mmCIF file of C-alpha atoms in Angstrom:
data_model
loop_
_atom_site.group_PDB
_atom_site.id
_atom_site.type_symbol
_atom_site.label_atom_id
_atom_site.label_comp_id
_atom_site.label_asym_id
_atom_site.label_seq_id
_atom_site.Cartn_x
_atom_site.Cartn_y
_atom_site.Cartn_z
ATOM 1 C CA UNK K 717 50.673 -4.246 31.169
ATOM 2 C CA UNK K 718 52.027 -1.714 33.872
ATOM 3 C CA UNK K 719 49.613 0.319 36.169
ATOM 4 C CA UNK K 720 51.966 3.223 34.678
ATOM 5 C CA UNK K 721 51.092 1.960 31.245
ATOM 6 C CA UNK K 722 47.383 1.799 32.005
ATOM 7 C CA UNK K 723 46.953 4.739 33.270
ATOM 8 C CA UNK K 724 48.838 6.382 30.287
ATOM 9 C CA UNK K 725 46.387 5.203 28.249
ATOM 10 C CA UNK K 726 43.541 6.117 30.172
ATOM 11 C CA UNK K 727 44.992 10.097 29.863
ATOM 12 C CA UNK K 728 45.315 9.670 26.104
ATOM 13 C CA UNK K 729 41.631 8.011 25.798
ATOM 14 C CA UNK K 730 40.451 10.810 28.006
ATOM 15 C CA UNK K 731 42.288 13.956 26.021
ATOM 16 C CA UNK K 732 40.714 12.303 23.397
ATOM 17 C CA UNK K 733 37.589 12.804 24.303
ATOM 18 C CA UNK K 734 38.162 17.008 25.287
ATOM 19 C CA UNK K 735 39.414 16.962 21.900
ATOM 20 C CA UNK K 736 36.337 15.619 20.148
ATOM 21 C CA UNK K 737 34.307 17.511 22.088
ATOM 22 C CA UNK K 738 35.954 21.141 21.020
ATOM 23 C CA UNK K 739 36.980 20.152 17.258
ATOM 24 C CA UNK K 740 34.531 19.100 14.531
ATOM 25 C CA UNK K 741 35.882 15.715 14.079
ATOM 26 C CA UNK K 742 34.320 12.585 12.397
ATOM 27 C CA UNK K 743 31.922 10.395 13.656
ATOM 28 C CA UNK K 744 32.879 7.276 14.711
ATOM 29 C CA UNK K 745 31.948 4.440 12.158
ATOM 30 C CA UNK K 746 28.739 2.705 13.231
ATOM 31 C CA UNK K 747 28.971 -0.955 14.669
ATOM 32 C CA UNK K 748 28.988 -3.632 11.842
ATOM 33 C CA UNK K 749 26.213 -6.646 11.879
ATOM 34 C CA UNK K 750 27.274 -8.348 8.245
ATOM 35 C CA UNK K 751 25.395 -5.831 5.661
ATOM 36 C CA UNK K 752 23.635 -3.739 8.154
ATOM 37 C CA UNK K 753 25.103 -0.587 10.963
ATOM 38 C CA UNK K 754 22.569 -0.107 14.132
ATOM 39 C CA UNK K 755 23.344 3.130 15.992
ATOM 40 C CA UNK K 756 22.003 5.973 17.528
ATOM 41 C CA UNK K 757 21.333 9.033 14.770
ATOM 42 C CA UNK K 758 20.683 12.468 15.278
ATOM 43 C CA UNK K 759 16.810 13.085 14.474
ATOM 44 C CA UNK K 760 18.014 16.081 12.392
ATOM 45 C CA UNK K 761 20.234 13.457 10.185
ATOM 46 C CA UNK K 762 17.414 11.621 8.663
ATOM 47 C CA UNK K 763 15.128 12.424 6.017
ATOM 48 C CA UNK K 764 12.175 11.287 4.607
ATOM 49 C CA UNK K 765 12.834 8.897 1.077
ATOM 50 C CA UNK K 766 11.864 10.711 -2.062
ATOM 51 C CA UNK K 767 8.951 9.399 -3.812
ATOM 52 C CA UNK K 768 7.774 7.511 -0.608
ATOM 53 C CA UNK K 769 4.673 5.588 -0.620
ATOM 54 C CA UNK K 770 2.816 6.544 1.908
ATOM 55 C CA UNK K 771 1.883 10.220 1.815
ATOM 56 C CA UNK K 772 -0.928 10.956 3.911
ATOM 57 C CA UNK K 773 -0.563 10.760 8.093
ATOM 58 C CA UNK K 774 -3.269 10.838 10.201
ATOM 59 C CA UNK K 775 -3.052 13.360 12.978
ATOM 60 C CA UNK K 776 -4.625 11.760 15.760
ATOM 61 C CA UNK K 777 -2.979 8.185 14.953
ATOM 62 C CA UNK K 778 0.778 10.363 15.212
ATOM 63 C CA UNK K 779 -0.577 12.091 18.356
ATOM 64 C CA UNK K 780 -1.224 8.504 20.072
ATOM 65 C CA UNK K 781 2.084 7.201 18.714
ATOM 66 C CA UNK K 782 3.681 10.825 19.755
ATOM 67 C CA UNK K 783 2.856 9.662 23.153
ATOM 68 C CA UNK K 784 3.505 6.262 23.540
ATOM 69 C CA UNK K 785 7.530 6.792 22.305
ATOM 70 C CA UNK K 786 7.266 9.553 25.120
ATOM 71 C CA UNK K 787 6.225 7.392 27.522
ATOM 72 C CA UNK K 788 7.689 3.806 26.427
ATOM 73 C CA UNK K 789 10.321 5.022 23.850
ATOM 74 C CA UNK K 790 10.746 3.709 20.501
ATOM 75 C CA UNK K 791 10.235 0.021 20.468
ATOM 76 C CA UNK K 792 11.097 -0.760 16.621
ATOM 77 C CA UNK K 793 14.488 1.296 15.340
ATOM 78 C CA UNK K 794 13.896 2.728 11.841
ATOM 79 C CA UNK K 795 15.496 1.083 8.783
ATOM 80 C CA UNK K 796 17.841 3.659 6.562
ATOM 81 C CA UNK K 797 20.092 4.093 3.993
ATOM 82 C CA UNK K 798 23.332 6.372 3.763
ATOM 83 C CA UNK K 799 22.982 9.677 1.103
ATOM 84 C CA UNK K 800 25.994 9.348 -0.697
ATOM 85 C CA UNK K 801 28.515 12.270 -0.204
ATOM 86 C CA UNK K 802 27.059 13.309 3.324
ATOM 87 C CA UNK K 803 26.647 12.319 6.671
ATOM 88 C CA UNK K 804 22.785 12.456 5.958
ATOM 89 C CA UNK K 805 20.572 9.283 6.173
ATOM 90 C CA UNK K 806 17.223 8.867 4.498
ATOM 91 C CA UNK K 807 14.424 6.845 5.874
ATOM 92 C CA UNK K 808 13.482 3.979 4.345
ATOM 93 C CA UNK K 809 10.731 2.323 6.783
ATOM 94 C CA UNK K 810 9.594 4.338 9.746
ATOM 95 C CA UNK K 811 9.128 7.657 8.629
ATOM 96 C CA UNK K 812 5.980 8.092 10.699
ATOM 97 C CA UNK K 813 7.538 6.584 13.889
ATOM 98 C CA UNK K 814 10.371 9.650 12.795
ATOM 99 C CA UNK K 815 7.740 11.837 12.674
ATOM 100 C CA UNK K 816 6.527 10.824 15.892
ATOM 101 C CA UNK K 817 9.526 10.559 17.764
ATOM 102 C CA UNK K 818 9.818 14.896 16.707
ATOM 103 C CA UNK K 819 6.774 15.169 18.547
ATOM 104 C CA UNK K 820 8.083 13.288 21.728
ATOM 105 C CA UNK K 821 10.930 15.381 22.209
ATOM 106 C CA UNK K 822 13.460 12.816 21.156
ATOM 107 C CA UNK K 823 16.569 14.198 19.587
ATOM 108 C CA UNK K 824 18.118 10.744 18.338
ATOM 109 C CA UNK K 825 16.425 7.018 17.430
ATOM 110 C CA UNK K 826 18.062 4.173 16.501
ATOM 111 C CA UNK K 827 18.512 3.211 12.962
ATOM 112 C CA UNK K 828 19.436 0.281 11.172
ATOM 113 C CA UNK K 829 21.440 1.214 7.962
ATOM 114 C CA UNK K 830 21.359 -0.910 5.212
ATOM 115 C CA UNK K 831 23.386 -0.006 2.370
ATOM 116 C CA UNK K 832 21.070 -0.134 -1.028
ATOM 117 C CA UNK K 833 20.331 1.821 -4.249
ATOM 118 C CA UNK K 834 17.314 4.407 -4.243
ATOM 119 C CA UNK K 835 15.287 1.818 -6.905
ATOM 120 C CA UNK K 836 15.740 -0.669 -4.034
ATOM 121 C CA UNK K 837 14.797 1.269 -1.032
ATOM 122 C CA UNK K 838 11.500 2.286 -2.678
ATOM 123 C CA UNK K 839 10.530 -1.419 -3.392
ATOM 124 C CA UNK K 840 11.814 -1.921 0.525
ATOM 125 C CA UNK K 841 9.681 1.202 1.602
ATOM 126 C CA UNK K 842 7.082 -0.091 -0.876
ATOM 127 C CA UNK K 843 6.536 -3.758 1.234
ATOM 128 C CA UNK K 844 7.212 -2.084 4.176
ATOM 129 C CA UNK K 845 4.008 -0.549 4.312
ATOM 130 C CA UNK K 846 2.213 -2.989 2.503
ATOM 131 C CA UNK K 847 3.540 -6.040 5.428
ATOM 132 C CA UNK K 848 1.764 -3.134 8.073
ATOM 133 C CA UNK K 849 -1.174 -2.480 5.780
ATOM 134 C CA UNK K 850 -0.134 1.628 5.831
ATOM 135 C CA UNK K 851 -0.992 2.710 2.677
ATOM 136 C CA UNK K 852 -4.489 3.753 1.830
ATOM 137 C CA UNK K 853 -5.501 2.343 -1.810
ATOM 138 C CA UNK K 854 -4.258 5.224 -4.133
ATOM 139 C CA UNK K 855 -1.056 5.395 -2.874
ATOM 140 C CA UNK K 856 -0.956 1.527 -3.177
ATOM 141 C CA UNK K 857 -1.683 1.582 -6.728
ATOM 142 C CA UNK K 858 0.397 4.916 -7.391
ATOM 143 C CA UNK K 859 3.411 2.258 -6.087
ATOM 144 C CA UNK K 860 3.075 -0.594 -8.050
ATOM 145 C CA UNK K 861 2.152 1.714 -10.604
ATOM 146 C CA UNK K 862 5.757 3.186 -10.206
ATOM 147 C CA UNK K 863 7.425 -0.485 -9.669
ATOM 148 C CA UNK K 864 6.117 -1.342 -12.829
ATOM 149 C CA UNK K 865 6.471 1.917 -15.307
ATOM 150 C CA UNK K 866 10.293 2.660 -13.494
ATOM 151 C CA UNK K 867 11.126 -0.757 -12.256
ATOM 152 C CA UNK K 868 9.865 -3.294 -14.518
ATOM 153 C CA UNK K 869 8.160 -5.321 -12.586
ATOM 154 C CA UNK K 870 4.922 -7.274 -14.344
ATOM 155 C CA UNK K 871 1.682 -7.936 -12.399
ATOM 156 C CA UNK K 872 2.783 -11.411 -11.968
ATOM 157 C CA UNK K 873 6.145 -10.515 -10.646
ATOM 158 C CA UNK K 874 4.680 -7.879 -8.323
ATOM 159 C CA UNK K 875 2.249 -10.518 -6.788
ATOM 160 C CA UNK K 876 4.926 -12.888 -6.188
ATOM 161 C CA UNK K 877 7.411 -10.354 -5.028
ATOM 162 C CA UNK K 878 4.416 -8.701 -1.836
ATOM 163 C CA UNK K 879 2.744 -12.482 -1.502
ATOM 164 C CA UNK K 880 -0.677 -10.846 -3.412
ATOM 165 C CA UNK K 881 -2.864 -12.373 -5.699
ATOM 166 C CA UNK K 882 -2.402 -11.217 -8.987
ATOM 167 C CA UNK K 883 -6.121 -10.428 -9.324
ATOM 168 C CA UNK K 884 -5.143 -8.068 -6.618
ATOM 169 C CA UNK K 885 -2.269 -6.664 -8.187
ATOM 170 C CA UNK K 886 -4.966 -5.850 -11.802
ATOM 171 C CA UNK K 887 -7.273 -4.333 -9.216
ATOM 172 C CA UNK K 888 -5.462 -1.902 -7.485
ATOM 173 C CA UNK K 889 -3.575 -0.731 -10.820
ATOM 174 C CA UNK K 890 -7.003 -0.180 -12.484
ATOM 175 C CA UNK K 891 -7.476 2.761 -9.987
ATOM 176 C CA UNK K 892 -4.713 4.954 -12.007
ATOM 177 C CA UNK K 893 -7.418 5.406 -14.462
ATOM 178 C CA UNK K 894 -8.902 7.376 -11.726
ATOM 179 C CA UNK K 895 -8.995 11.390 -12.592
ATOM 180 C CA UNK K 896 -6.759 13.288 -9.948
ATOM 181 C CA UNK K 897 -9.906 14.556 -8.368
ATOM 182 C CA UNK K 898 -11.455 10.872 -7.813
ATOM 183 C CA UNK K 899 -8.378 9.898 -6.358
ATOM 184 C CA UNK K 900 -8.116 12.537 -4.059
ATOM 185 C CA UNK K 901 -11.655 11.976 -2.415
ATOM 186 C CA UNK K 902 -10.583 8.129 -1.980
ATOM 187 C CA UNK K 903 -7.341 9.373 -0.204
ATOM 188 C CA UNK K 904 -9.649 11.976 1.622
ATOM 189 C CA UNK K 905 -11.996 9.124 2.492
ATOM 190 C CA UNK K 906 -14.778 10.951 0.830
ATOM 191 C CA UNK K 907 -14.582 7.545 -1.379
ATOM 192 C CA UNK K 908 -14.305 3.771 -0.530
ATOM 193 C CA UNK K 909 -11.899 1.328 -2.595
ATOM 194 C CA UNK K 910 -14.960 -0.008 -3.591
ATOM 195 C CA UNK K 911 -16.746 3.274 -4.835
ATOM 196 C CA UNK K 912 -13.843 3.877 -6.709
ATOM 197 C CA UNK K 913 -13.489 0.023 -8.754
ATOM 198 C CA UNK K 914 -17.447 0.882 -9.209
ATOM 199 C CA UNK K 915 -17.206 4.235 -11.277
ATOM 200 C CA UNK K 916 -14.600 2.480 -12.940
ATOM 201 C CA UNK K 917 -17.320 0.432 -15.151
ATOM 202 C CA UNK K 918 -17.929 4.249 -17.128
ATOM 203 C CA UNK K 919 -15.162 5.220 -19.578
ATOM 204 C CA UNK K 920 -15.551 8.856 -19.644
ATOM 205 C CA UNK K 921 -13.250 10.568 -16.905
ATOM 206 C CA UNK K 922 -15.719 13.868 -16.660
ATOM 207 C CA UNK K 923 -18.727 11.241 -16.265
ATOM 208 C CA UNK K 924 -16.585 9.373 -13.496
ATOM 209 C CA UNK K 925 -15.958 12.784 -11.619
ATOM 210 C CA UNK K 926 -20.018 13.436 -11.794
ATOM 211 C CA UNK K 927 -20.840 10.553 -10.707
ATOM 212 C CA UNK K 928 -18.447 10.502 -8.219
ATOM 213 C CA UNK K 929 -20.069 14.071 -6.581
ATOM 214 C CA UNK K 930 -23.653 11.640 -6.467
ATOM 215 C CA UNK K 931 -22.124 9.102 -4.656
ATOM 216 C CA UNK K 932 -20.371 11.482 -2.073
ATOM 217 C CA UNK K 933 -23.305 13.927 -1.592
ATOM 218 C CA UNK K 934 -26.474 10.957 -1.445
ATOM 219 C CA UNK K 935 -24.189 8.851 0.417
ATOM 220 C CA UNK K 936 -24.559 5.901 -1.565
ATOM 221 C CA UNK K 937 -23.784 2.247 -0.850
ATOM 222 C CA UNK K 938 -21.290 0.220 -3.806
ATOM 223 C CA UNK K 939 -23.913 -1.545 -4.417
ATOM 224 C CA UNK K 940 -26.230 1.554 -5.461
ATOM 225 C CA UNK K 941 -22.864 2.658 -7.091
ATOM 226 C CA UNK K 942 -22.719 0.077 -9.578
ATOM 227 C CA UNK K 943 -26.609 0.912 -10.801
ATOM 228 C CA UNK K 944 -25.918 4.834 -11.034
ATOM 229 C CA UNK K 945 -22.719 3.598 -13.298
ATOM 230 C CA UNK K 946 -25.509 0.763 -15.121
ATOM 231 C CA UNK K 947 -27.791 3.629 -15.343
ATOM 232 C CA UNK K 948 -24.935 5.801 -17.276
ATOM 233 C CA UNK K 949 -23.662 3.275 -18.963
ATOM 234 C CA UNK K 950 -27.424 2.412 -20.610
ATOM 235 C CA UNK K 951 -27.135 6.251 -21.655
ATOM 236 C CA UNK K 952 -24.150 6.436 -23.274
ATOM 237 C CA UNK K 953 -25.274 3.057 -25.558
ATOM 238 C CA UNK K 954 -28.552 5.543 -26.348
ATOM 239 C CA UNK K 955 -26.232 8.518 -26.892
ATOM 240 C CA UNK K 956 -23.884 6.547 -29.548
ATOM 241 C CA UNK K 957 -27.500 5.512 -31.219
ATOM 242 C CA UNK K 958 -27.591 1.470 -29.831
ATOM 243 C CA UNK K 959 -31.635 2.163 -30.384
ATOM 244 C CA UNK K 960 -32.978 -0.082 -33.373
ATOM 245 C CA UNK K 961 -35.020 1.491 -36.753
ATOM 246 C CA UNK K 962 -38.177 1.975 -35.056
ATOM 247 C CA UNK K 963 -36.266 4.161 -32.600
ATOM 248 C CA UNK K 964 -36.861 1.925 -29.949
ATOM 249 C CA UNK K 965 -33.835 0.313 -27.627
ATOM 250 C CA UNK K 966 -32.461 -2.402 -29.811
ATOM 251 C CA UNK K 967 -32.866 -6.318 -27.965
ATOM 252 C CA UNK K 968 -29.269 -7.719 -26.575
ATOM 253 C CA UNK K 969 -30.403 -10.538 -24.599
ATOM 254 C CA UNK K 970 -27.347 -12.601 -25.920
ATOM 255 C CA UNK K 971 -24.454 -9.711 -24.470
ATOM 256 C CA UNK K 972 -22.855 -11.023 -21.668
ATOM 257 C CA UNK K 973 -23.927 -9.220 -18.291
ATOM 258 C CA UNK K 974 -21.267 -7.381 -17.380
ATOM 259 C CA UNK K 975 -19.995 -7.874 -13.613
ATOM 260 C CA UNK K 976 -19.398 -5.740 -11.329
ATOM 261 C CA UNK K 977 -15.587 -5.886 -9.603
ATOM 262 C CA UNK K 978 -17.076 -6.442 -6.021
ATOM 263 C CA UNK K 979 -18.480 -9.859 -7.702
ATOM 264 C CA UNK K 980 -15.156 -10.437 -9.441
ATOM 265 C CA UNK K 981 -13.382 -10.742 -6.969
ATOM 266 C CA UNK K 982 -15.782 -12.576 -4.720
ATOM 267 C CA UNK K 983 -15.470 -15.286 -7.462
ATOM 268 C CA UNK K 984 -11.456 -14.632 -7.422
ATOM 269 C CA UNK K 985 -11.547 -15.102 -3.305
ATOM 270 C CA UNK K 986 -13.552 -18.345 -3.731
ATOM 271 C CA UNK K 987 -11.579 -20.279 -6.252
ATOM 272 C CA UNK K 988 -8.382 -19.874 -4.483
ATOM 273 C CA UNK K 989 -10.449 -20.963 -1.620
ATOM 274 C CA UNK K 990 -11.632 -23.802 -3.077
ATOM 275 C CA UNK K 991 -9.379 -25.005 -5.893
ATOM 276 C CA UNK K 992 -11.984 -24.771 -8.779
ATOM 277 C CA UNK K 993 -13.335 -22.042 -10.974
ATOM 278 C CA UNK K 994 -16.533 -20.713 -9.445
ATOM 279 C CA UNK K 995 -18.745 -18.247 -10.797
ATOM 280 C CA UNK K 996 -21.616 -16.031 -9.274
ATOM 281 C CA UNK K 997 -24.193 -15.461 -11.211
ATOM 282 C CA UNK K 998 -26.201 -12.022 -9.670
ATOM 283 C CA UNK K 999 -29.069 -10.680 -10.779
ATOM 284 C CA UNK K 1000 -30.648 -8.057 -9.016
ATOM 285 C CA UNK K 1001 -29.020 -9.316 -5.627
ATOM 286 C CA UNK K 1002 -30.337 -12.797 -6.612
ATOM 287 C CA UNK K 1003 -28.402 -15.625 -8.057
ATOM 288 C CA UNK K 1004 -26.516 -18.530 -7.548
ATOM 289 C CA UNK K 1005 -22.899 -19.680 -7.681
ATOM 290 C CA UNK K 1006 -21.067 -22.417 -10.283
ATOM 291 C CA UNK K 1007 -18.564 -24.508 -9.460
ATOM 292 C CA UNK K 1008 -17.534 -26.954 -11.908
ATOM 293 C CA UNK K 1009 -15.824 -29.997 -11.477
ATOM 294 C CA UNK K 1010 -13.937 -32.828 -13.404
ATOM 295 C CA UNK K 1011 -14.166 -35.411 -11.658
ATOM 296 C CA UNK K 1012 -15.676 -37.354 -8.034
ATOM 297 C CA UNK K 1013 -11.767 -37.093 -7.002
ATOM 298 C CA UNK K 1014 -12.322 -33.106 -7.309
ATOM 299 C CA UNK K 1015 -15.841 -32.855 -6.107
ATOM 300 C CA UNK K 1016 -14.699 -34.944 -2.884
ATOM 301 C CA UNK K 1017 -11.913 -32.207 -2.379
ATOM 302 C CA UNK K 1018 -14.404 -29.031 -2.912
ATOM 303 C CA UNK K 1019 -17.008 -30.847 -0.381
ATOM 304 C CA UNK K 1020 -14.437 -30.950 1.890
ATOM 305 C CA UNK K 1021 -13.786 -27.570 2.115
ATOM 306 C CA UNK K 1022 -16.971 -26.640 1.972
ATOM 307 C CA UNK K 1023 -18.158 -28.273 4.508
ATOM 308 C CA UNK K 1024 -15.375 -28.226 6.772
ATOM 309 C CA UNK K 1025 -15.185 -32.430 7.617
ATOM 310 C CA UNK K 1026 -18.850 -32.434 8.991
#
């Protein structure tokens, strides 16, 4: 090529650019990696994903993250997905580093674009923040709840799908039978996961809100949880008349103890831990544990674990 040609070219590429600066012109079409786009997006662009998962941000946790993009930048680009019929972009994982990066002073980020229907970007979103552990446990269960009703997922699929137990999956769905208000304090923090499962074990949602108040204001343990829900429980069997003809409390010394879901799943952790069935049996924080085997082949492989090849 001539130096006349060259430079020719060089006066065309550089009108160019006067031009795009003074007319509103298109963008330029983002660089292509197979399914994905990675380029530099206007912070003003992008907008949080409908229905997103995680809902609550703590201040001081954006303040600290606020500050380490201003002084390192942003480390991790943010994955989106185009809005049809604009040059908009909604987030699918990052909206808190988005967030952050407003508070930094940054006026673009780098985004990863991956081209996928709104049902899919939630379930992205959705292990997103489960991967990072983001979500607090109601808006865990309020998503699977959602991948399940709107999605059709099934426990089992769900567990597969996020690499959970399916135990885990039950556990954390259970909590939609939460009132609003009992949800709110767990979100609030007024409420552990565990507090919550607890005043699960009474039926009545007013009783569960009640009870709920207890717990918060005397600052109870699970454990003493799960007797102020025995406690009401007991009452509601001598409301609904469970008292025999004499008008004394009627024997039941052949019902099943009912077990409380921190012991559940203490049973769940150990027989995926050990490759048998194992049961706890607690009474009054006393018991003992079962574990069953078939035969010396099986007991050899539960010793093993249990005792680690001492």
């Amino acid at each position: 090529m001539s130096e006349k040609s060259v430079s020719s070219d060089t006066k065309k590429r550089a009108l160019g650019r006067g031009l795009d600066a003074l007319l509103p012109v298109a963008q330029p079409p983002a660089r292509g990696y197979g399914d994905k786009s990675v380029f530099l997006c206007a912070l003003e662009k992008l907008s949080p994903q409908k229905g997103q998962p995680r809902k609550v941000f703590e201040k001081t946790a954006l303040e600290e993250l606020a500050a380490s993009i201003k002084e390192h930048g942003l480390l991790e680009p943010l994955v989106v997905r185009r809005v049809d019929g604009s040059d908009r972009f909604e987030i699918i994982a990052g909206e808190r580093r988005w967030r952050a990066s407003q508070k930094a002073g940054l006026h673009e980020v780098l985004v990863v674009v991956k081209d996928v229907s709104p049902a899919s970007a939630f379930e992205l979103a959705l292990i997103e923040n489960v991967q990072r552990e983001d979500l607090n446990a109601i808006e865990l269960a309020e998503a699977l709840s959602r991948l399940v009703q709107e999605h059709g997922y099934t426990q089992e699929s769900l567990a597969e799908r996020l690499g959970k137990d399916r135990t885990t999956i039950a556990n954390s769905l259970r909590l939609m039978k939460l009132p609003p208000r009992v949800r709110d304090q767990v979100i609030e923090g007024a409420l552990t996961e565990g507090h919550a499962r607890a005043l699960l074990g009474v039926v009545e949602g007013p009783a569960i809100e009640r009870l709920s108040e207890k717990v918060i204001r005397g600052r109870l343990s699970v454990r003493a949880t799960e007797a102020l829900v025995r406690k009401e429980k007991d009452k509601e069997k001598a409301a609904l008349g469970d008292t025999s003809a004499n008008g004394k409390k009627a024997p039941d010394a052949a019902a099943p103890q009912v077990k409380s879901s921190s012991v559940r799943d203490l049973e769940a952790r150990l027989t995926r831990r050990l490759g048998s069935k194992v049961e706890v049996r607690d009474v009054g924080n006393k018991g003992e544990l079962a574990i069953p085997y078939a035969d010396l082949d099986q007991l050899d492989r539960i010793l093993e674990k249990l005792l680690g090849g001492d």
